[in-house]
Amino acid sequence: MRLKLDIEETLTTLLKQEDTDRDKRITVEDNGPQKYLLKDLNGTKEEVMIEGTYHLSNLLQELIRSKEKNEVYIETNNIFEKPIDRFKRMIEDYYWDGLTRTIDKEGLHQILTDEKSSSTTQRIYVPFGDIQAFDYYKTLEESIPHLEVVKLPKEITPNYVLSINNKPGILALKLQVMEGELKGAPFVVPGGRFNEMYGWDSYFESIGLLLGPKKELAKSMADNFQYEIEHYGKILNANRTYYLTRTQPPFYSSLIREVFEQKVKGTNLDWLQSHLATAIKEYETVWMVQDKRLTKNGLNRYLAEGIGLPPEVEEGHYDALLKPYAVAADMSIEAYEKAYFKRELRNTELDTYFIHDRSVRENGHDTSYRLENRCAHLNSVELNAFLYKYEKDFEHLIKTYFDDSYTSNTGKTYHTAYWNKKAAQRKKLMHQFLWNETDQIFYDYDIVEKKQIPFVAATSLIPLWASLADQETAKKLVITNLPKLTCLGGIAGCTEASRGEISKDRPARQWDFPNGWAPHQMMIWKGLLNYNFTKEAHELIYRWLWMITKNAVDYNGTIPEKYDVVTATHKVFAEYGNVGTDFEYITREGFGWMNASYLYGLSILPDAFKDSLNALIHPDELFNE
């Protein structure tokens, strides 16, 4: 039904009546009567009663959208949408748009003026070899106040990155000619305070994008990955200056394979040929350099270069770490941190700590006690599973599309057998160093202590995603360890026992128990399905989608960065807060990989579960425990 309303008056009276805590949202924490009568102004005498938190918050959102479009009508059908239909529609019709950015004349203002940019001068750094981009951005200095365009040196060293820590800026991405002019290749940001393109976030966002009407964005992010490898030497943690020495978990081969095989517009065999060459280059020059990210035992680790304290963390993040050093130096924590950051004060113990700390951020699990003060020493389970997937993807792509023989732009020829052998060797080494038959689990291996680290984490299950284990090993892994990690709302980052006690001096880490994250869920669902653990996959998908749906129903459409999966709430209090919970009236974005996990889960979940999901039937009522 289409109703004509006085939009402004309806908004005012609705909020006065229902938003009792005055946070400009309608949630279960408000104490209004939870009833609001809409009366049509067209003289039809049509009336519609809106009842309950979910429908009233939908009304608020629809009123805001009508106000912004200067309309006087609302569609009541939108107010009464079933939850999963509404949230799917909002993601596809609004949230992806709200998260899309370009680094060009139209898009620079939004990127340069976010909360990470504290100085008056806003900088964009351009690769040494991209003359076209440098000339393009230089022309924008005249029209964009306080813009400074800086050309990066040909060789980017940790010392150079340290030297510009007080002059941070955004890093250029790919420019392309569209309709006769240069435009930035668009990308999707995670959300909230993030206005740059992140590494593994982009891959998981693409899984959701490839399920809907915006598939070309997934291709565009693959194109930006290629640009980063060719110009910055790696897929960056994100395209900010202080990330120049850090990469991210490797998913490039999965992205190009999925984009190409879904026949996204703009892809063809030439596109695949080009991207495959770049992916092999990344594999060989980023991951397979001996004594850097490749260790002597033949397995890999994360190893982010950099000097001193990472500049991007929030105030107070390192207080517990720095306190004993500050006390010993008879300094305040703030003064000690400032002196260490400026390298006016040296501390070799802290230098070593921050090698690990940067590597944690390169690992993407920033932060977790699994990796604390040892990340650069670990052959981590997930990284080696990701690289096994690279090797199998290269094998598949060369066999399927290049008739078993592929010559890269360096002139080197690769055959299917080469990558099959590489994958088989990695699989053998992972079972030798990472598999624990007693505990029936994959553990990270410390190359310095020469032992496995018995920490039960969601990452222990990632080999299933890469189809690395045989069926018997997969069965052992699932039966023994999946129940340890399964909570009300899905998979926790680790078990409570592995995390250990939390105290003032040992604060909670956001990637640990009781929190759950979208990429873990998505990979574990796929991994379970790879081995025909269908029932287990459907249960985990239901639990995750139920938690997201219930929180969105109760809290004005909130779809944030992470959840406490033990209590199934978005009210997470660890380290950086929870991106996506701070908005007024209506969320514009959700959160990138959360949006994708919702779409991906719905695409897999059998229809028989969807009525239960809309009715918010508690998971324990559906699954016997």
XYZ file of C-alpha atoms in Angstrom:
625
model
C 0.000 0.000 0.000
C 1.202 3.517 -0.850
C 0.430 6.182 1.732
C 0.779 9.940 1.483
C 2.137 11.428 4.699
C 3.483 14.602 6.196
C 6.937 13.045 6.397
C 8.516 15.603 8.738
C 5.620 15.625 11.191
C 5.403 11.823 11.191
C 9.113 11.560 11.896
C 8.895 14.017 14.770
C 5.924 12.391 16.456
C 7.227 8.851 15.883
C 10.588 9.616 17.479
C 9.038 11.532 20.369
C 6.775 8.586 21.131
C 9.017 5.594 20.445
C 12.655 6.725 20.747
C 12.547 7.028 24.514
C 16.327 6.910 25.010
C 16.755 9.634 22.370
C 19.496 7.908 20.373
C 17.673 8.543 17.061
C 16.919 4.850 16.650
C 14.053 2.579 17.629
C 15.319 -0.504 19.428
C 14.289 -3.055 22.053
C 15.861 -0.752 24.626
C 13.196 1.895 24.061
C 10.087 1.937 26.247
C 7.451 3.452 23.976
C 3.985 1.984 23.426
C 5.256 0.219 20.273
C 2.230 1.256 18.256
C 1.918 3.998 15.694
C -1.062 4.734 13.451
C -0.392 5.976 9.930
C -3.169 7.929 8.253
C -3.216 8.568 4.522
C -3.483 12.271 3.549
C -5.045 11.604 0.130
C -8.526 11.590 1.571
C -8.911 7.826 1.245
C -9.270 7.339 5.023
C -6.746 4.515 4.768
C -5.103 3.739 8.110
C -2.276 1.338 8.911
C -1.224 0.378 12.435
C 2.501 -0.237 12.824
C 3.406 -2.374 15.830
C 6.565 -3.797 17.362
C 10.210 -2.711 17.407
C 11.101 -4.218 14.040
C 8.240 -2.665 12.085
C 8.557 0.694 13.835
C 12.276 0.856 13.070
C 11.489 -0.032 9.451
C 8.984 2.842 9.425
C 11.670 5.184 10.741
C 14.069 4.088 7.994
C 11.463 4.445 5.246
C 10.528 7.914 6.486
C 14.173 8.977 6.381
C 14.574 7.699 2.824
C 11.414 9.514 1.725
C 12.614 12.711 3.392
C 15.992 12.522 1.674
C 14.315 12.091 -1.710
C 11.818 14.905 -0.993
C 8.959 12.457 -1.368
C 5.631 12.490 0.450
C 4.822 8.800 0.040
C 5.998 5.599 1.666
C 5.392 2.003 0.661
C 3.952 0.108 3.612
C 4.998 -3.154 1.974
C 8.583 -2.209 2.806
C 7.664 -1.800 6.464
C 6.184 -5.284 6.656
C 8.908 -7.109 4.718
C 10.086 -10.363 6.207
C 13.413 -9.750 7.947
C 15.685 -11.810 5.700
C 14.091 -10.345 2.570
C 14.511 -6.825 3.891
C 18.109 -7.185 4.988
C 19.076 -8.860 1.712
C 17.415 -6.037 -0.217
C 19.078 -3.350 1.897
C 22.511 -4.873 1.358
C 22.099 -5.181 -2.394
C 20.252 -1.906 -3.005
C 21.899 0.423 -0.487
C 24.777 -0.923 1.590
C 27.116 -1.836 -1.256
C 26.645 1.647 -2.699
C 27.365 3.176 0.698
C 30.647 1.255 0.879
C 31.877 1.929 -2.679
C 34.756 4.375 -3.175
C 36.902 5.704 -6.013
C 40.196 7.565 -5.854
C 39.504 10.215 -8.451
C 38.096 13.730 -8.725
C 34.625 12.613 -7.643
C 35.705 10.303 -4.855
C 38.765 11.898 -3.277
C 36.923 14.235 -0.920
C 35.238 11.394 0.959
C 38.464 9.439 1.280
C 40.721 12.335 2.248
C 38.494 13.832 4.927
C 37.774 10.781 7.064
C 38.694 10.511 10.747
C 42.125 9.017 9.979
C 43.173 12.324 8.407
C 44.003 14.579 11.328
C 46.210 17.156 9.587
C 45.071 20.016 7.398
C 47.138 18.790 4.457
C 45.627 15.750 2.732
C 48.106 13.634 0.820
C 47.870 11.125 -1.957
C 50.998 9.111 -2.686
C 51.513 7.865 -6.247
C 53.815 5.007 -7.336
C 57.115 6.006 -8.901
C 56.324 4.340 -12.214
C 52.743 5.548 -12.753
C 53.339 8.781 -14.655
C 49.747 9.016 -15.887
C 48.385 8.841 -12.346
C 50.857 11.421 -11.026
C 49.937 13.897 -13.781
C 46.217 13.266 -13.177
C 46.373 13.889 -9.443
C 48.638 16.927 -9.859
C 45.897 18.561 -11.931
C 43.533 18.078 -8.991
C 45.734 20.040 -6.569
C 44.301 23.249 -8.012
C 40.662 22.269 -7.402
C 40.932 20.321 -4.123
C 41.992 22.515 -1.189
C 44.914 21.266 0.928
C 45.659 18.376 -1.432
C 49.313 17.414 -1.770
C 50.386 14.863 -4.367
C 53.593 12.999 -3.552
C 55.553 10.671 -5.813
C 56.901 7.624 -4.002
C 60.563 6.675 -4.452
C 61.437 3.813 -6.762
C 62.531 1.695 -3.801
C 60.296 1.730 -0.737
C 62.172 0.748 2.417
C 61.070 0.453 6.064
C 63.188 3.521 6.823
C 61.346 5.508 4.172
C 57.978 4.419 5.570
C 59.129 5.443 9.051
C 60.170 8.844 7.691
C 56.660 9.625 6.451
C 54.768 8.397 9.520
C 54.140 12.053 10.398
C 52.994 12.705 6.825
C 50.464 9.910 6.275
C 48.315 9.665 3.198
C 46.251 7.488 0.889
C 47.962 5.400 -1.793
C 46.777 5.624 -5.399
C 44.959 2.687 -6.963
C 44.143 1.895 -10.578
C 42.851 4.568 -12.941
C 40.926 3.532 -16.050
C 39.441 5.354 -19.015
C 35.643 5.490 -18.855
C 33.566 7.520 -21.276
C 36.660 9.361 -22.443
C 38.046 10.384 -19.040
C 40.131 8.889 -16.272
C 38.191 7.385 -13.385
C 39.294 5.443 -10.370
C 38.588 1.705 -10.463
C 35.938 1.391 -7.727
C 36.395 -0.712 -4.623
C 34.383 -1.621 -1.548
C 35.612 -0.550 1.883
C 34.842 -2.447 5.096
C 32.693 0.342 6.568
C 32.643 2.935 9.318
C 36.015 4.587 9.842
C 37.590 2.579 7.006
C 37.884 4.451 3.717
C 40.615 2.402 2.082
C 40.701 -0.921 0.261
C 41.699 -3.737 2.592
C 43.247 -7.012 1.495
C 41.235 -9.987 2.644
C 38.127 -7.871 3.348
C 37.936 -7.242 -0.393
C 37.880 -10.952 -1.205
C 35.115 -11.785 1.250
C 33.090 -8.766 0.151
C 33.447 -10.064 -3.396
C 31.827 -13.372 -2.448
C 28.698 -11.391 -1.606
C 28.995 -9.096 -4.606
C 29.205 -12.058 -6.986
C 25.823 -13.269 -5.716
C 23.971 -10.118 -6.761
C 23.665 -7.256 -9.233
C 27.050 -5.638 -8.545
C 29.406 -8.369 -9.780
C 31.578 -5.860 -11.658
C 32.782 -4.464 -8.324
C 34.438 -7.815 -7.593
C 36.310 -7.614 -10.906
C 37.315 -4.040 -10.151
C 38.821 -5.064 -6.820
C 40.799 -7.812 -8.567
C 42.077 -5.115 -10.934
C 43.107 -2.983 -7.945
C 44.874 -5.995 -6.394
C 46.828 -6.334 -9.618
C 47.743 -2.642 -9.524
C 49.014 -2.966 -5.955
C 51.218 -5.958 -6.763
C 52.655 -4.328 -9.882
C 53.293 -0.935 -8.243
C 53.716 -1.572 -4.504
C 55.109 -5.095 -4.696
C 52.297 -6.762 -2.797
C 48.583 -6.714 -2.022
C 48.616 -4.188 0.783
C 47.121 -4.532 4.223
C 45.321 -1.421 2.940
C 46.229 1.477 0.677
C 47.580 3.842 3.321
C 51.235 4.851 3.609
C 51.823 3.115 6.949
C 50.779 -0.204 5.353
C 53.450 -0.115 2.634
C 55.554 -2.786 4.374
C 52.614 -5.122 5.074
C 50.600 -7.499 2.938
C 47.429 -9.403 3.921
C 46.141 -13.003 3.848
C 46.421 -14.196 0.212
C 43.124 -14.671 -1.642
C 43.997 -13.258 -5.060
C 43.901 -16.602 -6.883
C 40.456 -17.368 -5.438
C 39.195 -13.934 -6.459
C 40.363 -14.057 -10.069
C 39.148 -17.633 -10.465
C 35.678 -16.857 -9.126
C 35.326 -13.599 -11.070
C 36.431 -15.239 -14.317
C 34.374 -18.400 -13.922
C 31.244 -16.375 -13.234
C 31.869 -14.595 -16.544
C 31.707 -11.136 -15.043
C 31.439 -8.387 -17.638
C 34.866 -7.208 -18.755
C 36.626 -10.526 -18.227
C 37.984 -12.732 -21.002
C 40.942 -15.033 -21.529
C 43.304 -12.059 -21.926
C 42.115 -10.723 -18.567
C 42.754 -14.104 -16.959
C 46.146 -14.402 -18.663
C 47.201 -11.038 -17.247
C 45.910 -11.661 -13.723
C 47.341 -15.157 -13.551
C 50.788 -13.758 -14.363
C 50.437 -11.221 -11.560
C 49.166 -13.810 -9.085
C 52.148 -16.079 -9.815
C 54.425 -13.061 -9.416
C 52.901 -12.347 -6.005
C 53.250 -15.985 -4.973
C 56.926 -16.084 -5.951
C 58.093 -12.612 -4.850
C 55.987 -12.052 -1.724
C 55.481 -15.519 -0.267
C 58.237 -17.769 -1.573
C 61.348 -15.722 -0.760
C 63.575 -17.856 1.467
C 64.154 -16.627 5.036
C 61.483 -13.994 4.679
C 57.928 -15.298 4.431
C 59.221 -18.740 3.407
C 60.929 -20.566 6.271
C 63.620 -23.231 6.154
C 61.165 -26.094 6.702
C 59.359 -25.239 3.453
C 56.270 -23.708 5.051
C 55.291 -20.058 5.267
C 54.822 -17.356 7.852
C 53.710 -13.742 8.017
C 56.603 -11.276 8.300
C 55.722 -7.605 8.057
C 58.645 -5.215 7.876
C 58.570 -1.892 9.635
C 60.281 0.067 12.367
C 58.964 1.022 15.756
C 55.407 1.340 16.926
C 52.612 0.972 14.311
C 51.085 4.430 13.888
C 47.508 3.426 13.095
C 46.381 2.035 16.449
C 43.976 3.875 18.709
C 45.128 5.813 21.744
C 45.840 3.592 24.737
C 46.076 0.345 22.767
C 49.617 -0.406 23.976
C 49.282 0.937 27.529
C 49.437 -2.501 29.200
C 52.504 -3.419 27.142
C 54.392 -0.144 27.709
C 53.577 0.334 31.387
C 56.478 -1.676 32.898
C 59.006 -0.016 30.562
C 57.637 3.434 31.370
C 57.760 2.733 35.122
C 61.365 1.524 34.840
C 62.279 4.708 32.947
C 60.382 6.878 35.461
C 58.196 8.222 32.680
C 54.489 8.369 32.034
C 53.141 5.821 29.556
C 52.205 8.648 27.209
C 55.684 10.203 27.321
C 57.402 6.848 26.886
C 55.225 5.924 23.900
C 55.852 9.283 22.253
C 59.622 9.025 22.705
C 59.714 5.453 21.421
C 57.517 6.274 18.442
C 59.845 9.134 17.452
C 62.859 6.796 17.933
C 64.257 9.199 20.526
C 64.293 6.201 22.861
C 65.387 2.708 21.812
C 64.242 -0.633 23.217
C 65.275 -3.872 21.493
C 62.642 -5.928 23.341
C 59.917 -3.645 22.032
C 61.449 -3.659 18.555
C 61.108 -7.440 18.507
C 57.587 -7.246 19.899
C 56.517 -4.867 17.140
C 57.904 -7.122 14.404
C 55.426 -9.685 15.698
C 52.734 -7.053 16.189
C 52.997 -5.822 12.605
C 52.975 -9.413 11.433
C 49.749 -9.974 13.371
C 48.234 -7.118 11.389
C 49.573 -8.600 8.161
C 47.974 -11.870 9.298
C 44.627 -10.023 9.490
C 43.788 -11.369 12.959
C 44.645 -8.187 14.745
C 44.715 -9.074 17.498
C 44.667 -12.541 19.135
C 46.574 -14.301 21.907
C 47.230 -17.077 19.398
C 49.706 -14.728 17.726
C 50.802 -12.476 20.580
C 54.567 -11.811 20.549
C 55.265 -14.808 18.268
C 53.423 -14.260 14.967
C 56.584 -13.887 12.859
C 57.800 -17.230 14.238
C 54.694 -19.171 13.249
C 53.990 -21.406 10.287
C 50.334 -20.579 10.720
C 47.704 -23.096 9.666
C 45.575 -20.663 7.723
C 48.403 -19.055 5.721
C 49.675 -22.407 4.497
C 46.132 -23.489 3.657
C 45.694 -20.270 1.645
C 48.909 -20.900 -0.276
C 47.926 -24.515 -0.904
C 44.735 -23.070 -2.437
C 46.903 -20.787 -4.624
C 48.847 -23.778 -5.897
C 45.686 -25.767 -6.620
C 44.057 -22.731 -8.278
C 47.075 -22.257 -10.536
C 46.935 -25.952 -11.410
C 43.201 -25.725 -12.195
C 43.407 -22.525 -14.252
C 46.356 -23.699 -16.355
C 44.810 -27.110 -16.960
C 41.333 -25.792 -17.750
C 41.993 -22.617 -19.744
C 45.566 -22.843 -21.069
C 45.723 -26.440 -22.265
C 48.159 -27.458 -19.515
C 50.871 -24.975 -20.520
C 51.013 -21.347 -19.418
C 53.762 -18.856 -20.237
C 53.808 -15.753 -18.059
C 54.905 -12.312 -19.207
C 58.359 -13.069 -17.758
C 58.790 -15.813 -20.343
C 58.638 -18.637 -17.804
C 56.419 -21.598 -18.704
C 54.386 -23.482 -16.102
C 52.625 -26.808 -16.453
C 49.868 -28.334 -14.356
C 52.279 -30.919 -12.948
C 54.513 -28.194 -11.485
C 51.732 -26.749 -9.329
C 50.366 -30.172 -8.444
C 53.817 -31.103 -7.110
C 54.073 -27.832 -5.143
C 50.671 -28.426 -3.548
C 51.472 -32.051 -2.720
C 54.717 -31.020 -1.030
C 52.952 -28.347 1.051
C 50.266 -30.830 2.056
C 52.948 -33.292 3.171
C 54.756 -30.617 5.197
C 51.562 -29.385 6.816
C 50.785 -32.906 8.002
C 54.360 -33.281 9.212
C 54.626 -30.009 11.134
C 51.067 -28.799 11.808
C 48.871 -31.889 12.215
C 48.509 -33.248 15.753
C 47.172 -36.784 15.689
C 46.587 -36.922 19.447
C 44.376 -33.819 19.470
C 43.184 -34.465 15.903
C 43.747 -30.865 14.863
C 46.065 -28.588 12.878
C 48.151 -26.333 15.128
C 50.487 -23.452 14.254
C 54.170 -24.417 14.384
C 56.788 -22.190 16.065
C 59.969 -22.328 13.970
C 62.135 -20.927 16.795
C 60.866 -23.156 19.595
C 60.485 -25.990 17.068
C 57.130 -27.109 18.419
C 53.407 -26.873 17.776
C 51.448 -24.255 19.686
C 48.377 -25.981 21.163
C 45.853 -23.203 20.612
C 42.400 -24.321 19.406
C 41.187 -21.671 16.964
C 38.743 -21.296 14.105
C 41.792 -21.127 11.834
C 42.514 -24.773 12.686
C 39.589 -25.685 10.420
C 40.690 -23.632 7.393
C 42.422 -26.598 5.670
C 38.898 -27.876 4.975
C 38.178 -24.709 2.976
C 41.255 -25.393 0.853
C 40.297 -29.099 0.422
C 43.714 -29.977 1.805
C 42.812 -32.842 4.147
C 41.731 -36.327 3.139
C 38.245 -37.457 4.194
C 39.451 -39.363 7.275
C 41.516 -36.425 8.547
C 38.605 -34.071 7.895
C 36.301 -36.354 9.887
C 38.679 -36.381 12.853
C 39.060 -32.599 12.717
C 35.325 -31.954 12.552
C 34.152 -34.482 15.135
C 36.799 -33.586 17.710
C 37.060 -29.822 17.337
C 33.957 -28.321 15.723
C 31.896 -28.729 18.950
C 34.605 -26.905 20.934
C 34.227 -23.813 18.762
C 30.477 -23.879 18.110
C 28.497 -21.317 20.131
C 24.953 -19.972 20.097
C 25.701 -17.578 17.222
C 28.256 -19.580 15.249
C 31.992 -20.235 15.416
C 34.115 -18.412 17.997
C 37.593 -17.191 17.103
C 39.051 -19.680 19.577
C 38.076 -21.640 22.661
C 37.909 -19.947 26.047
C 40.553 -22.330 27.401
C 42.996 -21.432 24.621
C 42.418 -17.721 25.103
C 43.124 -17.894 28.840
C 42.156 -15.572 31.657
C 41.423 -11.918 30.949
C 42.455 -9.195 33.392
C 43.369 -5.546 33.569
C 46.925 -6.421 32.577
C 45.814 -9.005 30.006
C 42.947 -7.348 28.127
C 40.557 -9.103 25.748
C 41.604 -9.460 22.109
C 38.948 -8.960 19.472
C 39.721 -12.074 17.377
C 39.464 -14.380 20.394
C 36.641 -16.004 22.359
C 33.818 -15.010 22.697
C 33.872 -13.108 19.411
C 33.040 -14.474 15.972
C 33.993 -13.100 12.561
C 32.514 -13.394 9.096
C 35.533 -14.799 7.202
C 35.879 -17.698 9.633
C 32.214 -18.589 9.272
C 32.279 -18.398 5.471
C 35.394 -20.512 5.078
C 34.249 -23.105 7.588
C 30.814 -23.435 5.904
C 32.518 -24.030 2.568
C 35.019 -26.381 4.144
C 32.301 -28.505 5.724
C 30.425 -28.682 2.428
C 33.647 -29.699 0.637
C 33.619 -32.862 2.761
C 29.856 -33.447 2.771
C 29.304 -32.359 6.369
C 26.090 -30.780 5.148
C 24.078 -30.991 8.360
C 26.876 -29.333 10.338
C 27.246 -26.580 7.741
C 23.530 -25.794 7.710
C 23.427 -25.601 11.489
C 26.340 -23.166 11.613
C 24.858 -21.043 8.836
C 21.519 -20.903 10.648
C 23.148 -19.921 13.932
C 25.104 -17.090 12.293
C 22.209 -15.752 10.236
C 19.858 -16.011 13.215
C 22.220 -13.902 15.305
C 22.605 -11.251 12.598
C 18.867 -11.192 11.892
C 17.857 -10.995 15.553
C 20.273 -8.159 16.269
C 19.153 -6.268 13.171
C 15.469 -6.772 14.065
C 16.009 -5.610 17.638
C 18.448 -2.779 16.917
C 17.206 -0.736 13.978
C 18.882 -2.763 11.208
C 22.351 -2.885 12.778
C 24.781 -5.154 10.869
C 28.215 -4.433 12.403
C 31.782 -5.691 12.120
C 31.744 -8.498 14.687
C 29.633 -10.304 17.279
C 29.932 -12.016 20.618
C 28.778 -15.442 19.429
C 28.433 -16.845 22.953
C 25.597 -14.473 23.872
C 24.744 -13.686 20.219
C 25.024 -9.926 20.577
C 26.691 -7.131 18.638
C 27.630 -5.461 21.933
C 31.299 -6.362 21.773
C 33.709 -4.629 24.082
C 37.257 -5.415 23.012
C 40.002 -3.178 21.635
C 38.565 -1.158 18.760
C 34.849 -1.130 19.514
C 32.440 -2.424 16.900
C 32.335 -0.651 13.553
C 28.819 -0.227 12.180
C 26.991 0.415 15.454
C 27.316 4.198 15.471
C 24.641 5.725 13.244
C 21.490 7.827 13.415
C 18.067 6.796 12.072
C 19.343 4.335 9.463
C 22.513 2.383 8.753
C 23.941 3.261 5.355
C 26.459 0.463 4.972
C 26.236 -2.468 7.319
C 29.774 -3.878 7.329
C 31.441 -5.261 4.216
C 32.181 -8.891 4.982
C 29.208 -9.138 7.330
C 26.953 -8.120 4.425
C 28.652 -10.739 2.268
C 28.325 -13.469 4.895
C 24.599 -12.782 5.118
C 24.117 -13.092 1.359
C 26.395 -16.113 1.130
C 24.685 -17.891 4.007
C 21.243 -17.282 2.509
C 22.454 -18.643 -0.838
C 23.410 -21.946 0.816
C 20.766 -22.378 3.524
C 17.880 -24.639 2.447
C 14.496 -22.937 2.128
C 13.156 -25.172 4.905
C 15.167 -23.108 7.422
C 14.174 -19.674 6.137
C 10.709 -19.514 7.692
C 12.308 -20.370 11.034
C 14.858 -17.619 10.455
C 12.160 -15.032 9.735
C 10.326 -16.128 12.865
C 13.597 -15.921 14.817
C 13.251 -19.457 16.105
C 16.069 -20.004 18.589
C 18.796 -22.322 17.204
C 18.556 -24.601 20.222
C 14.946 -25.323 19.327
C 16.028 -26.570 15.909
C 19.241 -28.354 16.766
C 19.397 -30.782 19.652
C 22.249 -30.081 21.991
